[in-house]
Short mmCIF file of N, CA and C in Angstrom, two decimals:
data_model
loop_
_atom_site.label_atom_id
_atom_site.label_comp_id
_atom_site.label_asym_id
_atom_site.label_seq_id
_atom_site.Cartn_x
_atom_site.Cartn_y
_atom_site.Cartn_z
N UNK R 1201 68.48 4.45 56.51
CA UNK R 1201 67.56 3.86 57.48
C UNK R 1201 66.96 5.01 58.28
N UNK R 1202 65.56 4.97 57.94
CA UNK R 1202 64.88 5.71 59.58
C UNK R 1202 64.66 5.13 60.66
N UNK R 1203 64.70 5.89 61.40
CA UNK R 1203 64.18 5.65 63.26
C UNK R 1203 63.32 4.60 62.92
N UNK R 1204 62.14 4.85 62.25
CA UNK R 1204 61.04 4.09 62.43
C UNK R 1204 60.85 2.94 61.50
N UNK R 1205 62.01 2.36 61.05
CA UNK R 1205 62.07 1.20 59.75
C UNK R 1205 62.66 0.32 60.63
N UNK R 1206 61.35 -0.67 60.63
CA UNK R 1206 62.65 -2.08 61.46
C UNK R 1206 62.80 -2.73 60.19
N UNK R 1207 63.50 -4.14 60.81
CA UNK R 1207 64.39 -4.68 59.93
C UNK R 1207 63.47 -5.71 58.93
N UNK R 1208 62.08 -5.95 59.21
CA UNK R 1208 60.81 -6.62 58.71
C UNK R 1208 60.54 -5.36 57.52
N UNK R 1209 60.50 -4.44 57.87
CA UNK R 1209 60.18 -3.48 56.76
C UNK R 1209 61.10 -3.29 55.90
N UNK R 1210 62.06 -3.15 56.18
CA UNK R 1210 63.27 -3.11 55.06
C UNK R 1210 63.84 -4.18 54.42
N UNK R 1211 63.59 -5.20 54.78
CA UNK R 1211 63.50 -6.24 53.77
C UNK R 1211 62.99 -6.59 53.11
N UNK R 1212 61.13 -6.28 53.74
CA UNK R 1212 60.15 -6.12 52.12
C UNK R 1212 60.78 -5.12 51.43
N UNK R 1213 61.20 -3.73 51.70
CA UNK R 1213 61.60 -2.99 50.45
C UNK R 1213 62.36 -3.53 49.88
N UNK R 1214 63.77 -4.11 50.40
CA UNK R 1214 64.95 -4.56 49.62
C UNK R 1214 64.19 -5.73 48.60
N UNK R 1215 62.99 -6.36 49.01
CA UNK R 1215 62.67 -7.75 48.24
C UNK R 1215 62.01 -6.66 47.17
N UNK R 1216 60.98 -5.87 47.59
CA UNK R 1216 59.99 -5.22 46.33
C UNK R 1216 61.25 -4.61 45.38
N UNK R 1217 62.18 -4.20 45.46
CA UNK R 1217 63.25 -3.38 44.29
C UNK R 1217 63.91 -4.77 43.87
N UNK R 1218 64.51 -5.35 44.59
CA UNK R 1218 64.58 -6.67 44.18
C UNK R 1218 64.06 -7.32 42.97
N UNK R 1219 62.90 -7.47 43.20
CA UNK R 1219 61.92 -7.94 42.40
C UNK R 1219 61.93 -7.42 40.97
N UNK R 1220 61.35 -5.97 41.28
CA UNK R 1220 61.06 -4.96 40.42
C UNK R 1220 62.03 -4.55 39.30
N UNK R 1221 63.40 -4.87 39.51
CA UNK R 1221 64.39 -4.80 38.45
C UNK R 1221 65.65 -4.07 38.83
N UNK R 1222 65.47 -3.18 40.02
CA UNK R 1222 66.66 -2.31 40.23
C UNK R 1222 68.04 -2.49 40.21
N UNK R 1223 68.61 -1.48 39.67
CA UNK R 1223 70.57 -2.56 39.15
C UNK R 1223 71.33 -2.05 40.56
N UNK R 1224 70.79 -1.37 41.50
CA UNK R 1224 71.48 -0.89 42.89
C UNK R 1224 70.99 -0.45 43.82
N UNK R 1225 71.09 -0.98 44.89
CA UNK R 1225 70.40 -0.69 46.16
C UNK R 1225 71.38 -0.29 47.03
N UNK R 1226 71.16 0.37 48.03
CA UNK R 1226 72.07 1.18 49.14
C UNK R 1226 71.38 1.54 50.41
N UNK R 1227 72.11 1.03 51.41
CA UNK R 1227 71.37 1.74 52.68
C UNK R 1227 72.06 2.32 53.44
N UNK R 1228 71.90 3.69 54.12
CA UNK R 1228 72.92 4.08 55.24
C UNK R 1228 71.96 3.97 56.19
N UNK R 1229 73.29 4.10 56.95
CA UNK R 1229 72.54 4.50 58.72
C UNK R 1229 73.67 5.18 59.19
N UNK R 1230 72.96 6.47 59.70
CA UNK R 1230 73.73 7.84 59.60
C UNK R 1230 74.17 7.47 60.86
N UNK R 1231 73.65 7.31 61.69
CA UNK R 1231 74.38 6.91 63.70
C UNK R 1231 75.56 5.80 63.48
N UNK R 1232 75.50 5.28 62.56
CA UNK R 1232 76.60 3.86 63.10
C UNK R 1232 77.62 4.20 61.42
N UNK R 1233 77.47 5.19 60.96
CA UNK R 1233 78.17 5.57 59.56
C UNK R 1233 78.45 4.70 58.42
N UNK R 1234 76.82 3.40 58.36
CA UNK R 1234 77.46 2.45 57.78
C UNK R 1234 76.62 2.31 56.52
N UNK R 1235 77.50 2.08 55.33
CA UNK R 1235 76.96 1.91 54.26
C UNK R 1235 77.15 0.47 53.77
N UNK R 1236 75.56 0.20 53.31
CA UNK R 1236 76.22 -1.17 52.47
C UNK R 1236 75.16 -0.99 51.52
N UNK R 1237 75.56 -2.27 50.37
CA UNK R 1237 74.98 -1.36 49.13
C UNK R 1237 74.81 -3.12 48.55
N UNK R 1238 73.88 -3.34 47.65
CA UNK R 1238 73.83 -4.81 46.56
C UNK R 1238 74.03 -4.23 44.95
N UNK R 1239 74.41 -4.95 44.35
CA UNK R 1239 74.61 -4.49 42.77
C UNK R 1239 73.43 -5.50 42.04
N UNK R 1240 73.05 -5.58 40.75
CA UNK R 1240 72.31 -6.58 40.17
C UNK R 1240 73.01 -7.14 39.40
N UNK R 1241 73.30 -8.44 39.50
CA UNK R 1241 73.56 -9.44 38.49
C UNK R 1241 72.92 -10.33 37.97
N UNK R 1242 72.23 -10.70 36.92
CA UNK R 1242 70.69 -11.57 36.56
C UNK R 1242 69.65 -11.21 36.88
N UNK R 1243 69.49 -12.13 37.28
CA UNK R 1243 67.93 -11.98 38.51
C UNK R 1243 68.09 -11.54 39.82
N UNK R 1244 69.42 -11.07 40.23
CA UNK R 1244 68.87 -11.13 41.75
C UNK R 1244 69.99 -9.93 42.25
N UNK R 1245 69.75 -9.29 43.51
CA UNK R 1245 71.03 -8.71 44.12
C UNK R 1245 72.39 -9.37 44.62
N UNK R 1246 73.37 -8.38 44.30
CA UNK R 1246 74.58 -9.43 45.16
C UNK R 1246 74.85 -8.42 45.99
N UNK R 1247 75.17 -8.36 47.23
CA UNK R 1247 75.94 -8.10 48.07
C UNK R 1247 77.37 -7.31 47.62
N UNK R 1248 77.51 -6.01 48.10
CA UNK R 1248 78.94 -5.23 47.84
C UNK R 1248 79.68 -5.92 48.85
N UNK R 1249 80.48 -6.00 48.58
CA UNK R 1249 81.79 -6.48 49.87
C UNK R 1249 82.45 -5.59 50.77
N UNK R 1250 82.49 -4.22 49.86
CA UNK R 1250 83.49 -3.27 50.36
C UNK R 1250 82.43 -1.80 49.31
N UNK R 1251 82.32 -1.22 50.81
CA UNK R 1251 81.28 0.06 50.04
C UNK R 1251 82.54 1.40 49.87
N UNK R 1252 83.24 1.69 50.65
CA UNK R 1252 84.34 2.48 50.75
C UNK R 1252 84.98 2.24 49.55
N UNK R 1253 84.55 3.73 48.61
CA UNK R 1253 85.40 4.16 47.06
C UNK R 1253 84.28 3.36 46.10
N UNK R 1254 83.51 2.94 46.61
CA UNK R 1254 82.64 2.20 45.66
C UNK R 1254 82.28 3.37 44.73
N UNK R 1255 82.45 2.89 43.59
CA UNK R 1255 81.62 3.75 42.06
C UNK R 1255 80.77 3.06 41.41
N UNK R 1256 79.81 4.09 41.75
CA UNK R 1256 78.21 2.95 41.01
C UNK R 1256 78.25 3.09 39.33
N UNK R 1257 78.20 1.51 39.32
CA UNK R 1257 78.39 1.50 37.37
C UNK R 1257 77.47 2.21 36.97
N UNK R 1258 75.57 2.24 37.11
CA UNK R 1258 75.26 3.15 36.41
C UNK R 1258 75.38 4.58 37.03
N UNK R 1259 75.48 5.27 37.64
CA UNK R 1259 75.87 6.65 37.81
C UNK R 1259 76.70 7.45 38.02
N UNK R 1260 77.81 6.44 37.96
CA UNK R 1260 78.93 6.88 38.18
C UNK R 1260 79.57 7.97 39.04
N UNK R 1261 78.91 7.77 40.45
CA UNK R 1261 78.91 7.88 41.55
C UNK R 1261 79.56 7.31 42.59
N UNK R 1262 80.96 8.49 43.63
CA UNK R 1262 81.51 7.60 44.54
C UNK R 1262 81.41 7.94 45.79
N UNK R 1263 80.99 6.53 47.14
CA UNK R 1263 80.74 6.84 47.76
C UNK R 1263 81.59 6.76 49.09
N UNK R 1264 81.94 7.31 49.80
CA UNK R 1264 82.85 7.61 50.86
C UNK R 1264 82.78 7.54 52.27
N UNK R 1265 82.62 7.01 53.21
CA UNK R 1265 82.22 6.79 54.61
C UNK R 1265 83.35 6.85 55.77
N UNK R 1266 84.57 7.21 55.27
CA UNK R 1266 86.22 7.52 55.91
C UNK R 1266 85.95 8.59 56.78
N UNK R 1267 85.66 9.77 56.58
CA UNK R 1267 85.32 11.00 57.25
C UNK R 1267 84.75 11.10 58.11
N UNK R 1268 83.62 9.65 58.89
CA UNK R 1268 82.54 9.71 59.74
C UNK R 1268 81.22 10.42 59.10
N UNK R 1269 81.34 10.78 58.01
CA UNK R 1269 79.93 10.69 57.43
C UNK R 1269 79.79 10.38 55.88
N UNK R 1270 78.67 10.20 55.20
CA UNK R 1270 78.30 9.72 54.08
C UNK R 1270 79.08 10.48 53.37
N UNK R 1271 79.81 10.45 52.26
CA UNK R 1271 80.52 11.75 51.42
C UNK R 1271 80.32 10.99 49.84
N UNK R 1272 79.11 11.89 48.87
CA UNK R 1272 79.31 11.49 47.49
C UNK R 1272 79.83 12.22 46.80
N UNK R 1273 80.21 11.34 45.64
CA UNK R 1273 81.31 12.47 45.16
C UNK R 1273 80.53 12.38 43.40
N UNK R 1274 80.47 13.15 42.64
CA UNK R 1274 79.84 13.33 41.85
C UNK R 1274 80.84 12.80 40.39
N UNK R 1275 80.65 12.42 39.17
CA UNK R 1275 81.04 11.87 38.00
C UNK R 1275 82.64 12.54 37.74
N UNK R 1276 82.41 13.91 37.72
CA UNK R 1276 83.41 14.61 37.69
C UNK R 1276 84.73 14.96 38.94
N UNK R 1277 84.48 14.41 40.41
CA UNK R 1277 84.80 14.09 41.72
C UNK R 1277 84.44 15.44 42.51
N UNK R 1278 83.49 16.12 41.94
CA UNK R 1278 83.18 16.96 43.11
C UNK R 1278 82.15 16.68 44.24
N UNK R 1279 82.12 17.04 45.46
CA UNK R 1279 81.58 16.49 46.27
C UNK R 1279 80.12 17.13 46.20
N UNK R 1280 78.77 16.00 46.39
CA UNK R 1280 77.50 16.37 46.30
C UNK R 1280 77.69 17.28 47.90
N UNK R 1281 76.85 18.46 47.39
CA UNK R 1281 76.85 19.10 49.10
C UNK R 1281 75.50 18.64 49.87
N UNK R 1282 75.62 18.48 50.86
CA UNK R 1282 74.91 18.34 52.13
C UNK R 1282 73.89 19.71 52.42
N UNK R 1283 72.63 19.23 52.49
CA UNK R 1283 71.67 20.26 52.48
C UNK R 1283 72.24 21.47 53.56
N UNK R 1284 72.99 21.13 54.55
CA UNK R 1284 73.59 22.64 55.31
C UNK R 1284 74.47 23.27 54.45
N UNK R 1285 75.17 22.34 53.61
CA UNK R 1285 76.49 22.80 52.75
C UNK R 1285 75.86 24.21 51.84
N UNK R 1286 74.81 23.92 50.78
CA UNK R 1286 73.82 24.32 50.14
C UNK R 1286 73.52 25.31 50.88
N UNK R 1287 72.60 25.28 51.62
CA UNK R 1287 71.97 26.40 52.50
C UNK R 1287 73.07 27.54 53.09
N UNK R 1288 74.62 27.14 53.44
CA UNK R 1288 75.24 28.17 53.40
C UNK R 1288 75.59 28.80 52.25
N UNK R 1289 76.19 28.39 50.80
CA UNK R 1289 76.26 28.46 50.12
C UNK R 1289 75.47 29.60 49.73
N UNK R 1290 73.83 29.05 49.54
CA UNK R 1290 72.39 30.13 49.27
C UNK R 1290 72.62 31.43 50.08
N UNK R 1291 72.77 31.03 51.45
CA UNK R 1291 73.03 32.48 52.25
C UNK R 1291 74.15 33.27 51.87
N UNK R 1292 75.01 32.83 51.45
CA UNK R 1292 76.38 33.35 51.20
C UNK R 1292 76.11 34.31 49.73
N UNK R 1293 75.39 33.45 48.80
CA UNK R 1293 75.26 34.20 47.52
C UNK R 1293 74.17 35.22 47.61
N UNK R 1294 73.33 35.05 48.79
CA UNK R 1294 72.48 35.88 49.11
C UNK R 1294 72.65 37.05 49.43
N UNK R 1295 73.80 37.34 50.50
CA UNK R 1295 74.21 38.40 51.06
C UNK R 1295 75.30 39.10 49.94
N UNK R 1296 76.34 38.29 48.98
CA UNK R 1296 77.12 38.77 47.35
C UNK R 1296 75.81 39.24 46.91
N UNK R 1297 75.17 39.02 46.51
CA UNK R 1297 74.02 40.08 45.75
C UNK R 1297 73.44 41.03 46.22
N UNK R 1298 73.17 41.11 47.94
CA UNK R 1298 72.14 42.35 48.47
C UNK R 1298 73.78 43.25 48.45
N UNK R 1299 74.88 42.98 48.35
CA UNK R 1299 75.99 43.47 49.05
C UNK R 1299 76.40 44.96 47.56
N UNK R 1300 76.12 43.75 45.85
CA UNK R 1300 76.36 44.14 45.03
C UNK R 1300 75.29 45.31 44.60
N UNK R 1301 74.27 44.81 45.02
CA UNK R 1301 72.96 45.86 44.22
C UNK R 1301 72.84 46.84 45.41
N UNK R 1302 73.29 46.87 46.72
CA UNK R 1302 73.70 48.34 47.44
C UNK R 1302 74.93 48.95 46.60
N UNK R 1303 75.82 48.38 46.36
CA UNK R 1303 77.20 48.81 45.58
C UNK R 1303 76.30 49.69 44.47
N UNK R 1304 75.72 49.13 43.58
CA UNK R 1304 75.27 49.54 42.60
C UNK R 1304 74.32 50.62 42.45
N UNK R 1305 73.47 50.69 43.52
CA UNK R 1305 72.63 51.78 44.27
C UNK R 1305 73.17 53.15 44.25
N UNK R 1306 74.74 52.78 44.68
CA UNK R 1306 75.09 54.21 45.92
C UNK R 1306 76.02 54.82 44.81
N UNK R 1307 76.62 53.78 43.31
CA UNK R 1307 77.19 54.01 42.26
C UNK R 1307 76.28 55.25 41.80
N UNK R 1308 74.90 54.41 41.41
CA UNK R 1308 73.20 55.20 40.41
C UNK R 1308 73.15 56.46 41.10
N UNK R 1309 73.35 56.63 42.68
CA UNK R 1309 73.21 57.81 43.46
C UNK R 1309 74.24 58.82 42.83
N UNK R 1310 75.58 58.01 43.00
CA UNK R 1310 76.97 58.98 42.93
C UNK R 1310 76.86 59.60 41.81
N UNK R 1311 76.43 59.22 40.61
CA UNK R 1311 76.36 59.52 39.19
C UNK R 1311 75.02 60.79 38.92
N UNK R 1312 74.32 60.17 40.15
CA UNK R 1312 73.35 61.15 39.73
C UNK R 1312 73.41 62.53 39.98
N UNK R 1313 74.12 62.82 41.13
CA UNK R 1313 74.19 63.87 42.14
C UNK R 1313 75.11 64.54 41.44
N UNK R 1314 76.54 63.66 40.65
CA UNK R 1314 77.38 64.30 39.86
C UNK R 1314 76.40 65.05 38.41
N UNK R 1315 75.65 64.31 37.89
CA UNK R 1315 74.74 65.32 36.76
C UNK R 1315 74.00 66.32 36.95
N UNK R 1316 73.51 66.08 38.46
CA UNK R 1316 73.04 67.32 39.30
C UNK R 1316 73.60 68.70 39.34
N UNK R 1317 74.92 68.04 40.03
CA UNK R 1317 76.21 69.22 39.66
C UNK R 1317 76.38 69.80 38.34
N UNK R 1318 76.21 69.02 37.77
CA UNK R 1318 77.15 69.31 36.17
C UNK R 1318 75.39 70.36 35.61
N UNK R 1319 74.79 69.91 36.09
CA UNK R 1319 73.88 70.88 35.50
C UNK R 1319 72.94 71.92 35.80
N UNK R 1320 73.39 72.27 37.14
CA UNK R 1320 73.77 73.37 38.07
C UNK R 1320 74.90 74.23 37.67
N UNK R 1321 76.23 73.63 37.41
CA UNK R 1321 76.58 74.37 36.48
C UNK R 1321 76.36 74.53 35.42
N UNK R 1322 76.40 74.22 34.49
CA UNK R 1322 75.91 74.77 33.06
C UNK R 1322 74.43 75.44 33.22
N UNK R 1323 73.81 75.80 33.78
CA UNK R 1323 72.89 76.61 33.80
C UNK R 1323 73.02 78.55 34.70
N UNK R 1324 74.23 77.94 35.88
CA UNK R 1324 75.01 79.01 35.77
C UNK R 1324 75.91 79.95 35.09
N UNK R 1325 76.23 78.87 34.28
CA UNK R 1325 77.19 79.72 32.82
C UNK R 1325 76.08 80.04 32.08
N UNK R 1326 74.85 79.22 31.25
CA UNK R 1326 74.45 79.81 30.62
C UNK R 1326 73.48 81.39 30.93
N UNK R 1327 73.44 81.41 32.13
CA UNK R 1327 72.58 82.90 33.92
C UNK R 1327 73.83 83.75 32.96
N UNK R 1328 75.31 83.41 32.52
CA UNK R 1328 76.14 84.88 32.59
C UNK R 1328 76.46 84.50 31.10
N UNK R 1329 76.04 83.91 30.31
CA UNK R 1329 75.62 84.33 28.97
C UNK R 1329 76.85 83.39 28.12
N UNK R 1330 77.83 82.27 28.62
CA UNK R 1330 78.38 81.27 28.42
C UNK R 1330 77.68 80.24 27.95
N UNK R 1331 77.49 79.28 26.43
CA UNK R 1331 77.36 77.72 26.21
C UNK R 1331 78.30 77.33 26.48
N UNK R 1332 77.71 76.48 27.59
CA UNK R 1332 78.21 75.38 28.31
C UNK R 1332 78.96 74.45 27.19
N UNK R 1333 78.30 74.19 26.05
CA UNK R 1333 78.74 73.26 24.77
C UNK R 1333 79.75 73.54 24.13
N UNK R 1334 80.16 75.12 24.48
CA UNK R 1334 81.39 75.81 23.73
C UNK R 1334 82.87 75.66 24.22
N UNK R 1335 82.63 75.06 25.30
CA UNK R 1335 83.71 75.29 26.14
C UNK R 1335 84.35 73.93 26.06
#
């Protein structure tokens, strides 16, 4: 439910899906943590009785409202994340990668500076008449 959906408007929607064929309808309202949901049987919606642990036959989807907020849980029971959930997540893998490709940077540096060396020397051995290759 939004702010701005009264209860005249949401009943034409519930009637237009209604109508239209849909096998499940669901509404929350995030302030009062309440879910209720209709299934299709024939022609028409029925009424869930009990939305708590409900698993939707076609998606096989469960939904959870114990916690004080909406919690779905996905086919396999992992929990769908919550767009903040996600967004830390993104930041988190964001900062593992800038973290890895500095790692990897200062590796390309270390390696380089070591061939630097290595061929600084061998050009000093070869100044006093030493292959470097012989040795």
């Amino acid at each position: 439910i939004s702010p701005g959906n009264r209860m005249t408007a949401m009943f034409k929607l519930f009637k237009f899906y209604e109508n239209y064929g849909v096998e499940e309808y669901y509404v929350y309202d995030p302030e009062d943590n309440e879910l209720i949901g209709w299934l299709r049987s024939d022609e028409q919606l029925n009424y869930i009785e009990s939305m708590e642990g409900w698993v939707s036959p076609r998606l096989q989807i469960r939904f959870e409202t114990a916690s004080g907020d909406l919690e779905i849980y996905q086919p396999d029971g992992l929990k769908f994340l919550s767009y903040v959930e996600l967004s830390r997540q993104k930041e988190l893998a964001q900062r593992q990668m800038e973290l890895t490709q500095q790692q990897m940077e200062q590796e390309r540096q270390e390696k380089e500076l070591v061939k630097q060396k290595a061929d600084r020397l061998s050009e000093k051995l070869r100044e006093m008449g030493i292959n470097p290759e012989e040795i």
